[in-house]
mmCIF file of N, CA and C in Angstrom:
data_model
loop_
_atom_site.group_PDB
_atom_site.id
_atom_site.type_symbol
_atom_site.label_atom_id
_atom_site.label_comp_id
_atom_site.label_asym_id
_atom_site.label_seq_id
_atom_site.Cartn_x
_atom_site.Cartn_y
_atom_site.Cartn_z
ATOM 1 N N UNK I 53 -20.395 31.571 58.372
ATOM 2 C CA UNK I 53 -20.552 31.801 56.955
ATOM 3 C C UNK I 53 -22.023 32.336 56.809
ATOM 4 N N UNK I 54 -22.172 33.324 55.929
ATOM 5 C CA UNK I 54 -23.526 33.908 55.743
ATOM 6 C C UNK I 54 -24.258 33.113 54.673
ATOM 7 N N UNK I 55 -25.511 33.275 54.680
ATOM 8 C CA UNK I 55 -26.334 32.595 53.685
ATOM 9 C C UNK I 55 -26.014 33.043 52.187
ATOM 10 N N UNK I 56 -25.723 34.301 52.102
ATOM 11 C CA UNK I 56 -25.345 34.840 50.784
ATOM 12 C C UNK I 56 -24.038 34.111 50.241
ATOM 13 N N UNK I 57 -23.141 34.020 51.138
ATOM 14 C CA UNK I 57 -21.918 33.342 50.710
ATOM 15 C C UNK I 57 -22.138 31.897 50.405
ATOM 16 N N UNK I 58 -22.998 31.216 51.127
ATOM 17 C CA UNK I 58 -23.245 29.808 50.797
ATOM 18 C C UNK I 58 -24.023 29.720 49.359
ATOM 19 N N UNK I 59 -24.894 30.644 49.134
ATOM 20 C CA UNK I 59 -25.577 30.659 47.845
ATOM 21 C C UNK I 59 -24.538 30.913 46.662
ATOM 22 N N UNK I 60 -23.634 31.820 46.880
ATOM 23 C CA UNK I 60 -22.722 32.109 45.902
ATOM 24 C C UNK I 60 -21.825 30.925 45.625
ATOM 25 N N UNK I 61 -21.371 30.239 46.749
ATOM 26 C CA UNK I 61 -20.550 29.091 46.542
ATOM 27 C C UNK I 61 -21.336 27.922 45.818
ATOM 28 N N UNK I 62 -22.572 27.829 46.110
ATOM 29 C CA UNK I 62 -23.350 26.714 45.410
ATOM 30 C C UNK I 62 -23.565 27.086 43.947
ATOM 31 N N UNK I 63 -23.760 28.383 43.691
ATOM 32 C CA UNK I 63 -23.801 28.781 42.181
ATOM 33 C C UNK I 63 -22.529 28.453 41.569
ATOM 34 N N UNK I 64 -21.387 28.721 42.212
ATOM 35 C CA UNK I 64 -20.031 28.481 41.608
ATOM 36 C C UNK I 64 -19.822 26.996 41.396
ATOM 37 N N UNK I 65 -20.317 26.176 42.390
ATOM 38 C CA UNK I 65 -20.115 24.758 42.166
ATOM 39 C C UNK I 65 -20.935 24.273 41.042
ATOM 40 N N UNK I 66 -22.152 24.807 40.907
ATOM 41 C CA UNK I 66 -23.053 24.381 39.726
ATOM 42 C C UNK I 66 -22.476 24.826 38.441
ATOM 43 N N UNK I 67 -21.868 26.000 38.376
ATOM 44 C CA UNK I 67 -21.272 26.460 37.129
ATOM 45 C C UNK I 67 -20.036 25.593 36.793
ATOM 46 N N UNK I 68 -19.290 25.279 37.751
ATOM 47 C CA UNK I 68 -18.010 24.488 37.464
ATOM 48 C C UNK I 68 -18.427 23.038 37.151
ATOM 49 N N UNK I 69 -19.534 22.514 37.708
ATOM 50 C CA UNK I 69 -20.002 21.167 37.326
ATOM 51 C C UNK I 69 -20.474 21.186 35.895
ATOM 52 N N UNK I 70 -21.151 22.246 35.422
ATOM 53 C CA UNK I 70 -21.589 22.337 34.013
ATOM 54 C C UNK I 70 -20.379 22.433 33.124
ATOM 55 N N UNK I 71 -19.294 23.247 33.440
ATOM 56 C CA UNK I 71 -18.174 23.317 32.607
ATOM 57 C C UNK I 71 -17.439 21.972 32.579
ATOM 58 N N UNK I 72 -17.427 21.238 33.715
ATOM 59 C CA UNK I 72 -16.712 19.951 33.747
ATOM 60 C C UNK I 72 -17.416 18.994 32.738
ATOM 61 N N UNK I 73 -18.716 18.996 32.796
ATOM 62 C CA UNK I 73 -19.523 18.114 31.870
ATOM 63 C C UNK I 73 -19.316 18.502 30.470
ATOM 64 N N UNK I 74 -19.226 19.795 30.083
ATOM 65 C CA UNK I 74 -18.911 20.197 28.729
ATOM 66 C C UNK I 74 -17.480 19.759 28.252
ATOM 67 N N UNK I 75 -16.487 19.935 29.152
ATOM 68 C CA UNK I 75 -15.201 19.545 28.829
ATOM 69 C C UNK I 75 -15.163 17.948 28.727
ATOM 70 N N UNK I 76 -15.791 17.248 29.500
ATOM 71 C CA UNK I 76 -15.844 15.765 29.392
ATOM 72 C C UNK I 76 -16.484 15.369 28.093
ATOM 73 N N UNK I 77 -17.565 16.002 27.634
ATOM 74 C CA UNK I 77 -18.193 15.674 26.378
ATOM 75 C C UNK I 77 -17.219 16.010 25.208
ATOM 76 N N UNK I 78 -16.564 17.173 25.355
ATOM 77 C CA UNK I 78 -15.618 17.576 24.291
ATOM 78 C C UNK I 78 -14.440 16.555 24.205
ATOM 79 N N UNK I 79 -13.886 16.021 25.328
ATOM 80 C CA UNK I 79 -12.922 15.092 25.373
ATOM 81 C C UNK I 79 -13.318 13.772 24.643
ATOM 82 N N UNK I 80 -14.612 13.393 24.942
ATOM 83 C CA UNK I 80 -15.085 12.204 24.329
ATOM 84 C C UNK I 80 -15.114 12.320 22.838
ATOM 85 N N UNK I 81 -15.527 13.486 22.272
ATOM 86 C CA UNK I 81 -15.616 13.705 20.863
ATOM 87 C C UNK I 81 -14.190 13.729 20.276
ATOM 88 N N UNK I 82 -13.280 14.281 20.961
ATOM 89 C CA UNK I 82 -11.898 14.357 20.484
ATOM 90 C C UNK I 82 -11.320 12.942 20.468
ATOM 91 N N UNK I 83 -11.569 12.113 21.482
ATOM 92 C CA UNK I 83 -11.064 10.748 21.504
ATOM 93 C C UNK I 83 -11.674 9.935 20.431
ATOM 94 N N UNK I 84 -12.926 10.195 20.156
ATOM 95 C CA UNK I 84 -13.565 9.414 19.062
ATOM 96 C C UNK I 84 -13.027 9.810 17.708
ATOM 97 N N UNK I 85 -12.694 11.127 17.563
ATOM 98 C CA UNK I 85 -12.064 11.590 16.300
ATOM 99 C C UNK I 85 -10.637 10.939 16.130
ATOM 100 N N UNK I 86 -9.916 10.923 17.233
ATOM 101 C CA UNK I 86 -8.570 10.275 17.164
ATOM 102 C C UNK I 86 -8.662 8.867 16.799
ATOM 103 N N UNK I 87 -9.590 8.180 17.386
ATOM 104 C CA UNK I 87 -9.710 6.673 17.080
ATOM 105 C C UNK I 87 -10.138 6.459 15.635
ATOM 106 N N UNK I 88 -11.003 7.379 15.183
ATOM 107 C CA UNK I 88 -11.425 7.246 13.684
ATOM 108 C C UNK I 88 -10.187 7.542 12.793
ATOM 109 N N UNK I 89 -9.420 8.533 13.153
ATOM 110 C CA UNK I 89 -8.206 8.839 12.303
ATOM 111 C C UNK I 89 -7.255 7.672 12.303
ATOM 112 N N UNK I 90 -7.080 7.080 13.460
ATOM 113 C CA UNK I 90 -6.117 5.900 13.655
ATOM 114 C C UNK I 90 -6.638 4.733 12.754
ATOM 115 N N UNK I 91 -7.948 4.495 12.799
ATOM 116 C CA UNK I 91 -8.546 3.538 12.005
ATOM 117 C C UNK I 91 -8.328 3.758 10.479
ATOM 118 N N UNK I 92 -8.515 5.009 10.050
ATOM 119 C CA UNK I 92 -8.375 5.339 8.689
ATOM 120 C C UNK I 92 -6.847 5.160 8.255
ATOM 121 N N UNK I 93 -5.938 5.567 9.076
ATOM 122 C CA UNK I 93 -4.506 5.323 8.871
ATOM 123 C C UNK I 93 -4.216 3.892 8.658
ATOM 124 N N UNK I 94 -4.789 3.067 9.464
ATOM 125 C CA UNK I 94 -4.567 1.618 9.358
ATOM 126 C C UNK I 94 -5.157 1.047 8.106
ATOM 127 N N UNK I 95 -6.317 1.561 7.675
ATOM 128 C CA UNK I 95 -6.986 1.165 6.479
ATOM 129 C C UNK I 95 -6.079 1.498 5.230
ATOM 130 N N UNK I 96 -5.557 2.754 5.238
ATOM 131 C CA UNK I 96 -4.813 3.195 4.167
ATOM 132 C C UNK I 96 -3.442 2.427 4.046
ATOM 133 N N UNK I 97 -2.845 2.142 5.202
ATOM 134 C CA UNK I 97 -1.634 1.335 5.204
ATOM 135 C C UNK I 97 -1.836 -0.073 4.663
ATOM 136 N N UNK I 98 -2.951 -0.638 5.096
ATOM 137 C CA UNK I 98 -3.320 -2.024 4.581
ATOM 138 C C UNK I 98 -3.579 -1.979 3.041
ATOM 139 N N UNK I 99 -4.284 -1.030 2.640
ATOM 140 C CA UNK I 99 -4.602 -0.843 1.174
ATOM 141 C C UNK I 99 -3.291 -0.659 0.450
ATOM 142 N N UNK I 100 -2.397 0.090 0.933
ATOM 143 C CA UNK I 100 -1.097 0.341 0.218
ATOM 144 C C UNK I 100 -0.299 -0.890 0.173
ATOM 145 N N UNK I 101 -0.196 -1.770 1.342
ATOM 146 C CA UNK I 101 0.434 -2.970 1.333
ATOM 147 C C UNK I 101 -0.096 -3.980 0.341
ATOM 148 N N UNK I 102 -1.455 -4.019 0.254
ATOM 149 C CA UNK I 102 -2.123 -4.962 -0.653
ATOM 150 C C UNK I 102 -1.789 -4.548 -2.111
ATOM 151 N N UNK I 103 -1.840 -3.279 -2.412
ATOM 152 C CA UNK I 103 -1.479 -2.822 -3.736
ATOM 153 C C UNK I 103 -0.037 -3.199 -4.116
ATOM 154 N N UNK I 104 0.926 -3.026 -3.128
ATOM 155 C CA UNK I 104 2.284 -3.325 -3.475
ATOM 156 C C UNK I 104 2.424 -4.730 -3.607
ATOM 157 N N UNK I 105 1.797 -5.609 -2.806
ATOM 158 C CA UNK I 105 1.886 -7.061 -2.920
ATOM 159 C C UNK I 105 1.331 -7.568 -4.306
ATOM 160 N N UNK I 106 0.253 -6.863 -4.720
ATOM 161 C CA UNK I 106 -0.352 -7.299 -6.038
ATOM 162 C C UNK I 106 0.597 -6.803 -7.190
ATOM 163 N N UNK I 107 1.217 -5.636 -7.118
ATOM 164 C CA UNK I 107 2.093 -5.225 -8.150
ATOM 165 C C UNK I 107 3.305 -6.127 -8.143
ATOM 166 N N UNK I 108 3.757 -6.522 -7.016
ATOM 167 C CA UNK I 108 5.015 -7.438 -6.875
ATOM 168 C C UNK I 108 4.669 -8.751 -7.527
ATOM 169 N N UNK I 109 3.521 -9.201 -7.244
ATOM 170 C CA UNK I 109 3.075 -10.481 -7.853
ATOM 171 C C UNK I 109 3.109 -10.426 -9.337
ATOM 172 N N UNK I 110 2.425 -9.357 -9.861
ATOM 173 C CA UNK I 110 2.379 -9.215 -11.325
ATOM 174 C C UNK I 110 3.763 -9.087 -11.978
ATOM 175 N N UNK I 111 4.657 -8.324 -11.342
ATOM 176 C CA UNK I 111 6.017 -8.165 -11.819
ATOM 177 C C UNK I 111 6.802 -9.462 -11.765
ATOM 178 N N UNK I 112 6.661 -10.198 -10.655
ATOM 179 C CA UNK I 112 7.298 -11.451 -10.521
ATOM 180 C C UNK I 112 6.866 -12.444 -11.629
ATOM 181 N N UNK I 113 5.559 -12.484 -11.907
ATOM 182 C CA UNK I 113 5.044 -13.292 -12.862
ATOM 183 C C UNK I 113 5.544 -12.920 -14.290
ATOM 184 N N UNK I 114 5.603 -11.601 -14.496
ATOM 185 C CA UNK I 114 6.123 -11.173 -15.826
ATOM 186 C C UNK I 114 7.590 -11.499 -15.977
ATOM 187 N N UNK I 115 8.369 -11.379 -14.932
ATOM 188 C CA UNK I 115 9.839 -11.722 -15.004
ATOM 189 C C UNK I 115 9.934 -13.229 -15.249
ATOM 190 N N UNK I 116 9.231 -14.013 -14.572
ATOM 191 C CA UNK I 116 9.328 -15.462 -14.803
ATOM 192 C C UNK I 116 8.844 -15.853 -16.238
ATOM 193 N N UNK I 117 7.848 -15.146 -16.767
ATOM 194 C CA UNK I 117 7.509 -15.398 -18.139
ATOM 195 C C UNK I 117 8.660 -14.965 -19.114
ATOM 196 N N UNK I 118 9.318 -13.839 -18.878
ATOM 197 C CA UNK I 118 10.413 -13.443 -19.679
ATOM 198 C C UNK I 118 11.589 -14.384 -19.564
ATOM 199 N N UNK I 119 11.898 -14.888 -18.385
ATOM 200 C CA UNK I 119 12.964 -15.847 -18.221
ATOM 201 C C UNK I 119 12.734 -17.094 -19.000
ATOM 202 N N UNK I 120 11.492 -17.623 -18.885
ATOM 203 C CA UNK I 120 11.201 -18.851 -19.696
ATOM 204 C C UNK I 120 11.275 -18.569 -21.180
ATOM 205 N N UNK I 121 10.777 -17.469 -21.647
ATOM 206 C CA UNK I 121 10.887 -17.132 -23.010
ATOM 207 C C UNK I 121 12.325 -17.073 -23.502
ATOM 208 N N UNK I 122 13.172 -16.423 -22.674
ATOM 209 C CA UNK I 122 14.541 -16.228 -23.059
ATOM 210 C C UNK I 122 15.258 -17.599 -23.066
ATOM 211 N N UNK I 123 14.857 -18.439 -22.140
ATOM 212 C CA UNK I 123 15.484 -19.834 -22.160
ATOM 213 C C UNK I 123 15.194 -20.593 -23.435
ATOM 214 N N UNK I 124 13.874 -20.460 -23.921
ATOM 215 C CA UNK I 124 13.511 -21.052 -25.072
ATOM 216 C C UNK I 124 14.167 -20.522 -26.313
ATOM 217 N N UNK I 125 14.320 -19.180 -26.336
ATOM 218 C CA UNK I 125 15.077 -18.505 -27.417
ATOM 219 C C UNK I 125 16.567 -18.913 -27.449
ATOM 220 N N UNK I 126 17.054 -18.941 -26.247
ATOM 221 C CA UNK I 126 18.473 -19.367 -26.135
ATOM 222 C C UNK I 126 18.755 -20.827 -26.651
ATOM 223 N N UNK I 127 17.796 -21.661 -26.250
ATOM 224 C CA UNK I 127 17.919 -23.070 -26.710
ATOM 225 C C UNK I 127 17.826 -23.120 -28.244
ATOM 226 N N UNK I 128 16.916 -22.385 -28.820
ATOM 227 C CA UNK I 128 16.881 -22.352 -30.276
ATOM 228 C C UNK I 128 18.101 -21.833 -30.906
ATOM 229 N N UNK I 129 18.755 -20.799 -30.393
ATOM 230 C CA UNK I 129 19.943 -20.304 -30.849
ATOM 231 C C UNK I 129 21.106 -21.388 -30.765
ATOM 232 N N UNK I 130 21.124 -22.023 -29.626
ATOM 233 C CA UNK I 130 22.254 -23.023 -29.366
ATOM 234 C C UNK I 130 22.045 -24.224 -30.332
ATOM 235 N N UNK I 131 20.836 -24.488 -30.668
ATOM 236 C CA UNK I 131 20.594 -25.599 -31.590
ATOM 237 C C UNK I 131 20.766 -25.293 -33.076
ATOM 238 N N UNK I 132 20.884 -24.064 -33.346
ATOM 239 C CA UNK I 132 21.113 -23.591 -34.704
ATOM 240 C C UNK I 132 22.538 -23.827 -35.059
ATOM 241 N N UNK I 133 22.844 -24.580 -36.088
ATOM 242 C CA UNK I 133 24.168 -24.821 -36.505
ATOM 243 C C UNK I 133 24.196 -24.625 -38.011
ATOM 244 N N UNK I 134 25.146 -23.896 -38.472
ATOM 245 C CA UNK I 134 25.403 -23.746 -39.976
ATOM 246 C C UNK I 134 26.496 -24.589 -40.418
ATOM 247 N N UNK I 135 26.150 -25.487 -41.292
ATOM 248 C CA UNK I 135 27.215 -26.434 -41.876
ATOM 249 C C UNK I 135 27.171 -26.391 -43.331
ATOM 250 N N UNK I 136 28.276 -26.450 -43.960
ATOM 251 C CA UNK I 136 28.418 -26.461 -45.338
ATOM 252 C C UNK I 136 28.217 -27.877 -45.888
ATOM 253 N N UNK I 137 27.432 -28.085 -47.012
ATOM 254 C CA UNK I 137 27.215 -29.419 -47.536
ATOM 255 C C UNK I 137 28.490 -30.044 -48.010
ATOM 256 N N UNK I 138 29.504 -29.314 -48.460
ATOM 257 C CA UNK I 138 30.756 -29.857 -48.908
ATOM 258 C C UNK I 138 31.840 -29.011 -48.357
ATOM 259 N N UNK I 139 33.099 -29.560 -48.492
ATOM 260 C CA UNK I 139 34.230 -28.707 -48.056
ATOM 261 C C UNK I 139 34.406 -27.544 -49.030
ATOM 262 N N UNK I 140 34.681 -26.443 -48.465
ATOM 263 C CA UNK I 140 34.873 -25.286 -49.271
ATOM 264 C C UNK I 140 34.359 -24.038 -48.586
ATOM 265 N N UNK I 141 34.230 -22.942 -49.371
ATOM 266 C CA UNK I 141 33.763 -21.660 -48.919
ATOM 267 C C UNK I 141 32.280 -21.447 -49.259
ATOM 268 N N UNK I 142 31.497 -20.997 -48.310
ATOM 269 C CA UNK I 142 30.063 -20.799 -48.529
ATOM 270 C C UNK I 142 30.006 -19.442 -49.222
ATOM 271 N N UNK I 143 29.422 -19.374 -50.379
ATOM 272 C CA UNK I 143 29.354 -18.190 -51.221
ATOM 273 C C UNK I 143 28.001 -17.547 -51.143
ATOM 274 N N UNK I 144 26.929 -18.352 -50.835
ATOM 275 C CA UNK I 144 25.621 -17.753 -50.798
ATOM 276 C C UNK I 144 24.851 -18.632 -49.654
ATOM 277 N N UNK I 145 24.129 -17.844 -48.832
ATOM 278 C CA UNK I 145 23.411 -18.522 -47.674
ATOM 279 C C UNK I 145 21.959 -18.133 -47.760
ATOM 280 N N UNK I 146 21.091 -19.063 -47.783
ATOM 281 C CA UNK I 146 19.674 -18.925 -47.790
ATOM 282 C C UNK I 146 19.116 -19.187 -46.418
ATOM 283 N N UNK I 147 18.239 -18.260 -45.839
ATOM 284 C CA UNK I 147 17.717 -18.433 -44.569
ATOM 285 C C UNK I 147 16.252 -18.646 -44.639
ATOM 286 N N UNK I 148 15.738 -19.634 -43.856
ATOM 287 C CA UNK I 148 14.361 -19.833 -43.759
ATOM 288 C C UNK I 148 13.992 -19.575 -42.234
ATOM 289 N N UNK I 149 13.167 -18.569 -42.021
ATOM 290 C CA UNK I 149 12.887 -18.207 -40.623
ATOM 291 C C UNK I 149 11.444 -18.810 -40.309
ATOM 292 N N UNK I 150 11.427 -19.398 -39.093
ATOM 293 C CA UNK I 150 10.142 -19.831 -38.642
ATOM 294 C C UNK I 150 9.473 -18.746 -37.804
ATOM 295 N N UNK I 151 8.273 -18.468 -38.127
ATOM 296 C CA UNK I 151 7.566 -17.394 -37.406
ATOM 297 C C UNK I 151 7.125 -17.996 -36.080
ATOM 298 N N UNK I 152 7.281 -17.314 -35.016
ATOM 299 C CA UNK I 152 6.839 -17.873 -33.752
ATOM 300 C C UNK I 152 6.834 -16.892 -32.793
#
C-alpha cells in the first residue's frame, strides 16, 4: 500500500469520525426533544384528569344539593292536607304561602 493511499484512508476515517460525532449529537437532541414531548403529554393528561375530577365533584355536590332540596319540598307537599271545617262543599279557598 502506498503512502498516498494510507493518507487518503486516514482522511476518510477522520471525516467519517466527524460525521459520526455529528449524527450522535443530533440523535441526543432528538431523544431529548422526544422526552420533553412525552413529559408535556403526561402533564396535559394529568391536568385534564384533574379538571374532570373537579368538575365531577362540583356536579355531584350540586346533584346532592338538589336531591336534598327536592326531598324537603316533597315532604312539605306530603304534609299539606286540605280539610273542610264542616261537612259540605268548599266554595272559597284562601291560601297562605310561606316564603322559603
